Amino acid sequence: MSVSLGIPTVRGAGQGQGAARPVAERRKSRQIMVGGVPVGGDAPISVQSMTTTLTADVNSTLQQIAELNAAGCQIVRVACPSQDDADALPAIARKSPIPVIADIHFQPKYVFAAIDAGCAAVRVNPGNIKKFDDKVGEIARAAKDAGVPIRIGVNAGSLDKRLLEKYGKATPEALVESALWECSLFEEHDFRDIKISVKHNDPVVMIEAYRQLAAQCDYPLHLGVTEAGPAFQGTIKSAVAFGALLSQGIGDTIRVSLSAPPVEEVKVGNQILESLGLRERGLEIVSCPSCGRAQVDVYTLAEEVTAGLKDFPVPLRVAVMGCVVNGPGEAREADLGVASGNGKGQIFVKGEVIKTVPESQIVETLIEEAMRIAEEMGVEIDEDGAADGPGVQVTVK
Ligand code: SF4
């Protein structure tokens, strides 16, 4: 049975001259609600992140959540390692513009505090919660009464000791067994409002763990490469691992873990989904890497166009090409493009050459044409170059 990928069906600009195809048929998973965000089933794959502020510092945490929300984060997780943090949860849950998940390690009492606080979900790490198994019945009852789902978040670095002894290390089988064992404890209490993660810092192990997990249950899956590293390495590890899984239809929500500000995690997560056609693309710059044939400074041109169209209000594919070898072909395929040569730029709109301008006018011409496309799509742009609409700020530089 085919399952919708939850990709927006309304197509405008941004698809270039070709239609996007789903990367894979989505694994059929049960759907849960994390606050107002559906996860699993045919819901669009959501992007999550985690705050780095002290949760007890309510204002700083809400400020960071606002920044994450503006960057496209749909669900946010906050750590809750102390009573002060637990005490802050009600205010954070109430004022956050996106659903808040409390991340609980070590102390079952904070699970109950998070549920009482109105958090949209609670993440528990069975390997890190003392006497967790004994508490499952109570947790299941409280969560069920409040309609709060639980994420069972198994982590290679804190695998249950019993499974470490059995498998010797955090193998895919060990991660999966840990997760499914904890699920079974909840299932005994007729609680299935669950999503699962089985994170490992090695994408190869992580991919295999999620594959096995996907085959053995229908719970929605939260993808993550744990401790993926600094921005460059972590981005690549996450893109490779998520790409491998999402291209098999596995994964319902994602969190990129970077040793970098969490807003960067959100940008990477959204870009991964856009790259796989699992989310409507925003601004997509198709720029060539440049080579000995380039007749303009492609790097600068691409950067200036990207900066000029930052926060552009409609999806748009813009080709910035350095010469006439591949330039016209790529520019023709995009919504808007330039093929440069001999100090000039041939400007393409929807596959047609509309004008040729001097190199010095390429950037402003592309931005003007982008504005025109937006206006044709019904987005009003005022005299200052700012488009009307929520959160939209487009400025001609
Ligand atoms: S478009 Fe031209 S300049 Fe750019 S990489 Fe290709 S051949 Fe080189």
Short mmCIF file of C-alpha atoms and ligand atoms in Angstrom, two decimals:
data_model
loop_
_atom_site.label_atom_id
_atom_site.label_comp_id
_atom_site.label_asym_id
_atom_site.label_seq_id
_atom_site.Cartn_x
_atom_site.Cartn_y
_atom_site.Cartn_z
CA MET A 1 0.00 0.00 0.00
CA SER A 2 1.45 3.32 -0.92
CA VAL A 3 1.76 6.01 1.71
CA SER A 4 1.83 9.73 1.04
CA LEU A 5 5.15 11.39 1.73
CA GLY A 6 3.36 14.42 3.00
CA ILE A 7 5.06 16.62 0.42
CA PRO A 8 3.15 19.80 -0.32
CA THR A 9 1.19 19.34 -3.51
CA VAL A 10 0.86 22.99 -4.45
CA ARG A 11 3.59 23.72 -6.95
CA GLY A 12 4.75 27.12 -7.97
CA ALA A 13 8.19 28.34 -8.66
CA GLY A 14 11.05 26.42 -7.10
CA GLN A 15 10.57 23.26 -9.04
CA GLY A 16 12.62 24.58 -11.92
CA GLN A 17 11.30 23.27 -15.19
CA GLY A 18 10.88 19.70 -13.92
CA ALA A 19 8.54 18.18 -11.32
CA ALA A 20 9.97 16.84 -8.08
CA ARG A 21 9.57 13.10 -7.53
CA PRO A 22 9.29 11.46 -4.13
CA VAL A 23 12.59 9.88 -3.16
CA ALA A 24 10.92 6.71 -1.88
CA GLU A 25 7.68 5.26 -0.71
CA ARG A 26 7.42 6.09 2.96
CA ARG A 27 7.51 3.34 5.54
CA LYS A 28 4.08 2.97 7.04
CA SER A 29 4.23 4.12 10.63
CA ARG A 30 1.59 4.93 13.20
CA GLN A 31 1.05 8.61 13.78
CA ILE A 32 1.48 10.41 17.07
CA MET A 33 0.89 14.05 17.92
CA VAL A 34 3.68 16.06 19.49
CA GLY A 35 1.61 19.02 20.55
CA GLY A 36 0.15 20.26 17.28
CA VAL A 37 2.79 18.57 15.12
CA PRO A 38 1.90 15.15 13.72
CA VAL A 39 4.81 12.72 13.56
CA GLY A 40 4.58 9.53 11.54
CA GLY A 41 1.96 8.23 9.14
CA ASP A 42 1.69 10.57 6.20
CA ALA A 43 2.74 13.66 8.16
CA PRO A 44 5.56 15.70 6.63
CA ILE A 45 8.93 14.83 8.14
CA SER A 46 9.58 17.38 10.87
CA VAL A 47 12.81 19.04 11.93
CA GLN A 48 13.78 19.18 15.56
CA SER A 49 16.55 20.69 17.60
CA MET A 50 17.52 21.10 21.22
CA THR A 51 18.21 24.22 23.22
CA THR A 52 21.68 24.81 24.63
CA THR A 53 20.63 27.31 27.27
CA LEU A 54 20.12 26.46 30.91
CA THR A 55 16.50 25.38 30.91
CA ALA A 56 16.04 27.03 34.28
CA ASP A 57 16.83 30.35 32.56
CA VAL A 58 13.35 30.73 31.10
CA ASN A 59 13.98 33.94 29.15
CA SER A 60 17.17 32.73 27.48
CA THR A 61 15.56 29.41 26.64
CA LEU A 62 12.48 31.06 25.15
CA GLN A 63 14.71 33.44 23.19
CA GLN A 64 16.61 30.52 21.71
CA ILE A 65 13.38 28.68 20.95
CA ALA A 66 12.16 31.79 19.10
CA GLU A 67 15.35 31.79 17.03
CA LEU A 68 14.96 28.09 16.29
CA ASN A 69 11.35 28.60 15.30
CA ALA A 70 12.36 31.41 12.94
CA ALA A 71 14.94 29.09 11.36
CA GLY A 72 12.27 26.46 10.64
CA CYS A 73 12.45 24.25 13.72
CA GLN A 74 9.12 22.53 14.33
CA ILE A 75 9.71 20.75 17.62
CA VAL A 76 12.21 21.68 20.31
CA ARG A 77 13.70 19.65 23.10
CA VAL A 78 14.95 21.05 26.38
CA ALA A 79 17.14 19.27 28.90
CA CYS A 80 15.80 18.77 32.39
CA PRO A 81 18.63 17.67 34.66
CA SER A 82 17.58 19.47 37.85
CA GLN A 83 14.61 20.59 39.90
CA ASP A 84 15.23 24.19 38.79
CA ASP A 85 14.86 23.05 35.19
CA ALA A 86 11.72 21.10 35.99
CA ASP A 87 10.31 24.19 37.68
CA ALA A 88 10.91 26.20 34.49
CA LEU A 89 9.06 23.77 32.24
CA PRO A 90 5.51 25.11 32.75
CA ALA A 91 6.46 28.64 31.63
CA ILE A 92 8.52 27.36 28.71
CA ALA A 93 5.83 24.94 27.54
CA ARG A 94 3.17 27.65 27.80
CA LYS A 95 5.07 30.38 25.98
CA SER A 96 6.97 28.41 23.35
CA PRO A 97 5.64 28.90 19.81
CA ILE A 98 6.51 25.27 18.98
CA PRO A 99 5.95 22.03 20.91
CA VAL A 100 8.43 21.43 23.71
CA ILE A 101 9.79 18.00 24.55
CA ALA A 102 11.40 17.53 27.95
CA ASP A 103 14.55 15.44 27.82
CA ILE A 104 14.82 13.32 30.94
CA HIS A 105 17.78 11.33 32.15
CA PHE A 106 18.43 9.73 35.52
CA GLN A 107 15.36 10.90 37.46
CA PRO A 108 11.91 9.45 36.76
CA LYS A 109 10.34 12.19 38.90
CA TYR A 110 11.11 14.72 36.17
CA VAL A 111 9.06 12.69 33.70
CA PHE A 112 6.01 13.35 35.83
CA ALA A 113 7.00 16.99 36.28
CA ALA A 114 7.28 17.42 32.51
CA ILE A 115 3.87 15.85 31.93
CA ASP A 116 2.34 18.08 34.60
CA ALA A 117 4.11 21.09 33.09
CA GLY A 118 2.25 20.69 29.81
CA CYS A 119 5.20 19.55 27.71
CA ALA A 120 4.16 18.17 24.34
CA ALA A 121 6.19 14.99 24.83
CA VAL A 122 8.84 13.48 27.04
CA ARG A 123 12.04 11.86 25.91
CA VAL A 124 13.34 9.14 28.18
CA ASN A 125 16.58 7.26 27.89
CA PRO A 126 15.94 3.89 29.49
CA GLY A 127 19.67 3.22 29.84
CA ASN A 128 20.06 6.33 31.94
CA ILE A 129 17.01 6.29 34.17
CA LYS A 130 17.45 4.49 37.44
CA LYS A 131 14.86 1.82 38.09
CA PHE A 132 13.08 2.96 34.94
CA ASP A 133 11.49 -0.41 34.27
CA ASP A 134 9.69 -0.32 37.63
CA LYS A 135 8.26 3.09 36.84
CA VAL A 136 6.92 2.35 33.37
CA GLY A 137 3.38 1.57 34.54
CA GLU A 138 3.12 4.84 36.42
CA ILE A 139 4.66 6.82 33.55
CA ALA A 140 2.37 5.17 31.01
CA ARG A 141 -0.69 6.05 33.06
CA ALA A 142 0.34 9.67 33.56
CA ALA A 143 1.29 10.12 29.91
CA LYS A 144 -1.90 8.49 28.70
CA ASP A 145 -4.08 10.62 30.96
CA ALA A 146 -2.36 13.76 29.68
CA GLY A 147 -2.24 12.62 26.02
CA VAL A 148 1.53 13.04 26.04
CA PRO A 149 3.65 10.79 23.83
CA ILE A 150 6.94 9.33 24.96
CA ARG A 151 10.11 9.13 22.92
CA ILE A 152 12.18 6.15 23.82
CA GLY A 153 15.59 7.49 23.01
CA VAL A 154 18.26 4.82 23.07
CA ASN A 155 21.77 6.13 22.80
CA ALA A 156 24.90 4.09 22.09
CA GLY A 157 26.76 5.98 24.79
CA SER A 158 24.33 5.01 27.52
CA LEU A 159 23.13 1.58 26.50
CA ASP A 160 21.53 -0.54 29.19
CA LYS A 161 24.28 -2.51 30.98
CA ARG A 162 22.45 -5.81 30.46
CA LEU A 163 22.57 -5.34 26.70
CA LEU A 164 26.17 -4.20 26.75
CA GLU A 165 27.05 -7.45 28.50
CA LYS A 166 25.03 -9.47 26.02
CA TYR A 167 26.38 -7.85 22.85
CA GLY A 168 29.78 -6.60 24.03
CA LYS A 169 29.18 -3.14 22.57
CA ALA A 170 26.46 -0.94 21.12
CA THR A 171 25.71 -2.96 18.00
CA PRO A 172 22.63 -2.26 15.87
CA GLU A 173 21.03 -5.35 17.37
CA ALA A 174 21.73 -4.12 20.91
CA LEU A 175 20.26 -0.68 20.21
CA VAL A 176 17.15 -2.18 18.65
CA GLU A 177 16.67 -4.72 21.40
CA SER A 178 16.94 -2.00 24.03
CA ALA A 179 14.35 0.16 22.29
CA LEU A 180 11.89 -2.65 21.63
CA TRP A 181 12.27 -4.00 25.16
CA GLU A 182 11.27 -0.64 26.57
CA CYS A 183 8.39 -0.41 24.11
CA SER A 184 7.17 -3.79 25.26
CA LEU A 185 7.08 -2.55 28.86
CA PHE A 186 4.87 0.35 27.79
CA GLU A 187 2.76 -1.95 25.61
CA GLU A 188 2.06 -4.12 28.66
CA HIS A 189 0.27 -1.05 30.00
CA ASP A 190 -1.53 -0.58 26.70
CA PHE A 191 0.53 2.52 25.91
CA ARG A 192 1.61 2.91 22.29
CA ASP A 193 1.88 6.67 21.96
CA ILE A 194 5.58 6.22 21.30
CA LYS A 195 8.31 7.24 18.94
CA ILE A 196 11.77 5.79 18.97
CA SER A 197 15.34 6.78 18.31
CA VAL A 198 18.39 4.51 18.28
CA LYS A 199 21.31 6.87 17.93
CA HIS A 200 24.94 6.07 17.36
CA ASN A 201 27.82 8.32 16.38
CA ASP A 202 28.82 5.98 13.54
CA PRO A 203 26.44 6.46 10.61
CA VAL A 204 27.04 2.89 9.44
CA VAL A 205 25.88 1.43 12.75
CA MET A 206 23.09 3.97 13.04
CA ILE A 207 21.74 3.24 9.56
CA GLU A 208 21.68 -0.48 10.22
CA ALA A 209 20.01 0.00 13.61
CA TYR A 210 17.20 2.08 12.11
CA ARG A 211 16.76 -0.37 9.24
CA GLN A 212 16.33 -3.22 11.69
CA LEU A 213 14.05 -1.16 13.89
CA ALA A 214 11.91 -0.09 10.94
CA ALA A 215 11.38 -3.72 10.00
CA GLN A 216 10.33 -4.74 13.49
CA CYS A 217 7.78 -2.14 14.54
CA ASP A 218 5.46 0.52 13.22
CA TYR A 219 6.36 3.25 15.67
CA PRO A 220 7.40 6.57 14.14
CA LEU A 221 11.16 6.99 14.11
CA HIS A 222 13.20 9.99 15.17
CA LEU A 223 16.45 9.96 13.19
CA GLY A 224 19.68 11.18 14.68
CA VAL A 225 23.41 10.61 14.51
CA THR A 226 24.46 11.29 18.06
CA GLU A 227 27.57 13.30 18.82
CA ALA A 228 28.00 13.81 15.10
CA GLY A 229 30.75 16.36 15.68
CA PRO A 230 31.55 19.91 14.63
CA ALA A 231 29.50 21.56 11.90
CA PHE A 232 31.38 20.27 8.86
CA GLN A 233 31.75 16.66 9.97
CA GLY A 234 28.36 16.53 11.66
CA THR A 235 26.59 17.92 8.64
CA ILE A 236 28.11 15.32 6.37
CA LYS A 237 27.52 12.43 8.77
CA SER A 238 23.90 13.45 9.24
CA ALA A 239 23.27 14.08 5.56
CA VAL A 240 24.74 10.70 4.62
CA ALA A 241 22.92 8.76 7.33
CA PHE A 242 19.57 10.51 6.96
CA GLY A 243 19.86 10.36 3.19
CA ALA A 244 20.43 6.60 3.27
CA LEU A 245 17.42 6.06 5.52
CA LEU A 246 15.03 8.63 4.10
CA SER A 247 15.74 7.34 0.61
CA GLN A 248 14.33 4.03 1.86
CA GLY A 249 11.29 5.74 3.32
CA ILE A 250 12.59 5.40 6.90
CA GLY A 251 12.31 8.35 9.27
CA ASP A 252 9.46 10.55 10.50
CA THR A 253 11.27 13.35 12.29
CA ILE A 254 14.93 14.33 12.29
CA ARG A 255 17.40 16.04 14.54
CA VAL A 256 20.84 16.98 13.29
CA SER A 257 23.29 17.05 16.22
CA LEU A 258 26.13 19.49 15.75
CA SER A 259 28.74 20.97 18.03
CA ALA A 260 27.48 24.30 16.78
CA PRO A 261 24.60 26.69 17.55
CA PRO A 262 21.30 24.80 17.29
CA VAL A 263 20.01 27.13 14.58
CA GLU A 264 22.67 25.56 12.35
CA GLU A 265 21.21 22.13 13.10
CA VAL A 266 17.84 23.32 11.91
CA LYS A 267 19.24 24.81 8.72
CA VAL A 268 21.04 21.55 7.94
CA GLY A 269 17.97 19.48 8.75
CA ASN A 270 15.76 21.54 6.49
CA GLN A 271 18.35 21.45 3.73
CA ILE A 272 18.56 17.66 3.92
CA LEU A 273 14.80 17.36 3.54
CA GLU A 274 14.73 19.88 0.71
CA SER A 275 17.58 18.13 -1.08
CA LEU A 276 15.67 14.86 -1.01
CA GLY A 277 12.50 16.52 -2.25
CA LEU A 278 10.82 15.70 1.07
CA ARG A 279 10.06 19.32 1.71
CA GLU A 280 9.16 22.05 -0.68
CA ARG A 281 12.37 23.76 -1.63
CA GLY A 282 12.91 27.36 -0.62
CA LEU A 283 15.62 29.28 -2.35
CA GLU A 284 17.86 26.88 -4.22
CA ILE A 285 20.98 28.27 -5.83
CA VAL A 286 22.31 26.03 -8.58
CA SER A 287 25.80 27.40 -9.06
CA CYS A 288 28.69 25.84 -10.87
CA PRO A 289 31.96 25.15 -9.06
CA SER A 290 33.78 27.33 -11.56
CA CYS A 291 36.77 26.15 -13.55
CA GLY A 292 39.35 27.43 -15.98
CA ARG A 293 36.60 28.34 -18.45
CA ALA A 294 34.81 30.70 -16.06
CA GLN A 295 34.46 34.21 -17.37
CA VAL A 296 33.07 35.72 -14.17
CA ASP A 297 33.77 35.34 -10.46
CA VAL A 298 31.19 32.62 -9.85
CA TYR A 299 31.79 32.40 -6.09
CA THR A 300 31.11 36.08 -5.51
CA LEU A 301 28.18 36.08 -7.90
CA ALA A 302 26.57 33.08 -6.17
CA GLU A 303 27.14 34.61 -2.74
CA GLU A 304 25.68 37.96 -3.75
CA VAL A 305 22.61 36.36 -5.30
CA THR A 306 22.14 34.16 -2.22
CA ALA A 307 22.45 37.17 0.09
CA GLY A 308 20.16 39.28 -2.06
CA LEU A 309 17.44 36.63 -2.05
CA LYS A 310 17.80 35.60 1.58
CA ASP A 311 14.35 34.93 3.04
CA PHE A 312 12.80 35.17 -0.40
CA PRO A 313 9.10 34.55 0.05
CA VAL A 314 8.51 31.94 -2.64
CA PRO A 315 10.39 28.76 -3.58
CA LEU A 316 12.81 29.55 -6.34
CA ARG A 317 15.58 27.74 -8.19
CA VAL A 318 18.22 30.14 -9.42
CA ALA A 319 21.10 29.01 -11.64
CA VAL A 320 24.35 30.96 -11.48
CA MET A 321 26.72 29.62 -14.12
CA GLY A 322 30.18 30.77 -15.02
CA CYS A 323 30.35 30.24 -18.78
CA VAL A 324 28.45 29.11 -21.83
CA VAL A 325 29.50 25.42 -21.69
CA ASN A 326 26.85 24.20 -19.23
CA GLY A 327 25.48 27.60 -18.34
CA PRO A 328 22.59 27.96 -20.77
CA GLY A 329 21.37 24.41 -20.14
CA GLU A 330 21.27 24.80 -16.36
CA ALA A 331 19.91 28.34 -16.55
CA ARG A 332 17.12 27.14 -18.82
CA GLU A 333 16.14 24.38 -16.36
CA ALA A 334 15.86 26.78 -13.42
CA ASP A 335 13.15 29.32 -12.63
CA LEU A 336 15.70 32.02 -13.10
CA GLY A 337 19.29 31.90 -14.20
CA VAL A 338 22.33 33.50 -15.66
CA ALA A 339 24.89 32.11 -18.07
CA SER A 340 27.89 34.40 -18.06
CA GLY A 341 30.53 35.12 -20.66
CA ASN A 342 32.58 37.94 -22.18
CA GLY A 343 31.69 40.37 -19.40
CA LYS A 344 27.97 39.82 -19.88
CA GLY A 345 25.23 37.68 -18.46
CA GLN A 346 22.41 36.08 -20.39
CA ILE A 347 19.39 36.19 -18.07
CA PHE A 348 16.92 33.31 -18.28
CA VAL A 349 13.41 33.27 -16.84
CA LYS A 350 11.45 30.02 -17.04
CA GLY A 351 13.67 28.65 -19.76
CA GLU A 352 13.72 31.72 -22.00
CA VAL A 353 16.46 34.30 -22.49
CA ILE A 354 14.85 37.60 -21.57
CA LYS A 355 17.85 39.88 -21.78
CA THR A 356 21.61 40.18 -21.76
CA VAL A 357 23.15 42.55 -19.22
CA PRO A 358 26.67 43.70 -18.37
CA GLU A 359 28.38 41.65 -15.66
CA SER A 360 28.01 44.51 -13.17
CA GLN A 361 24.20 44.28 -13.47
CA ILE A 362 23.78 40.52 -13.19
CA VAL A 363 22.98 40.41 -9.48
CA GLU A 364 20.50 43.28 -9.46
CA THR A 365 18.80 41.94 -12.59
CA LEU A 366 18.38 38.48 -11.09
CA ILE A 367 16.93 39.98 -7.92
CA GLU A 368 14.55 42.20 -9.89
CA GLU A 369 13.36 39.23 -11.91
CA ALA A 370 12.93 37.17 -8.75
CA MET A 371 10.73 39.96 -7.36
CA ARG A 372 8.72 39.93 -10.54
CA ILE A 373 8.18 36.17 -10.25
CA ALA A 374 7.04 36.62 -6.64
CA GLU A 375 4.60 39.33 -7.67
CA GLU A 376 3.23 37.12 -10.44
CA MET A 377 2.57 34.53 -7.74
CA GLY A 378 0.52 37.03 -5.78
CA VAL A 379 3.16 38.05 -3.24
CA GLU A 380 3.03 41.80 -2.90
CA ILE A 381 6.34 43.59 -2.76
CA ASP A 382 6.47 47.17 -1.53
CA GLU A 383 8.61 50.00 -2.86
CA ASP A 384 11.40 49.28 -0.42
CA GLY A 385 11.76 45.79 -1.81
CA ALA A 386 10.16 44.19 1.22
CA ALA A 387 7.46 41.67 0.53
CA ASP A 388 4.28 41.79 2.53
CA GLY A 389 3.47 38.71 4.47
CA PRO A 390 4.33 37.05 7.74
CA GLY A 391 8.05 36.87 8.42
CA VAL A 392 9.00 37.97 4.95
CA GLN A 393 11.79 40.47 4.47
CA VAL A 394 13.24 40.69 1.01
CA THR A 395 15.65 43.52 0.45
CA VAL A 396 17.23 44.55 -2.80
CA LYS A 397 20.90 45.26 -2.12
S1 SF4 B 1 29.63 26.25 -16.12
FE1 SF4 B 1 31.51 26.79 -17.22
S2 SF4 B 1 32.73 27.81 -15.65
FE2 SF4 B 1 31.19 26.71 -14.54
S3 SF4 B 1 32.18 24.77 -14.06
FE3 SF4 B 1 31.00 24.47 -15.96
S4 SF4 B 1 32.49 24.80 -17.57
FE4 SF4 B 1 33.38 25.67 -15.69
#
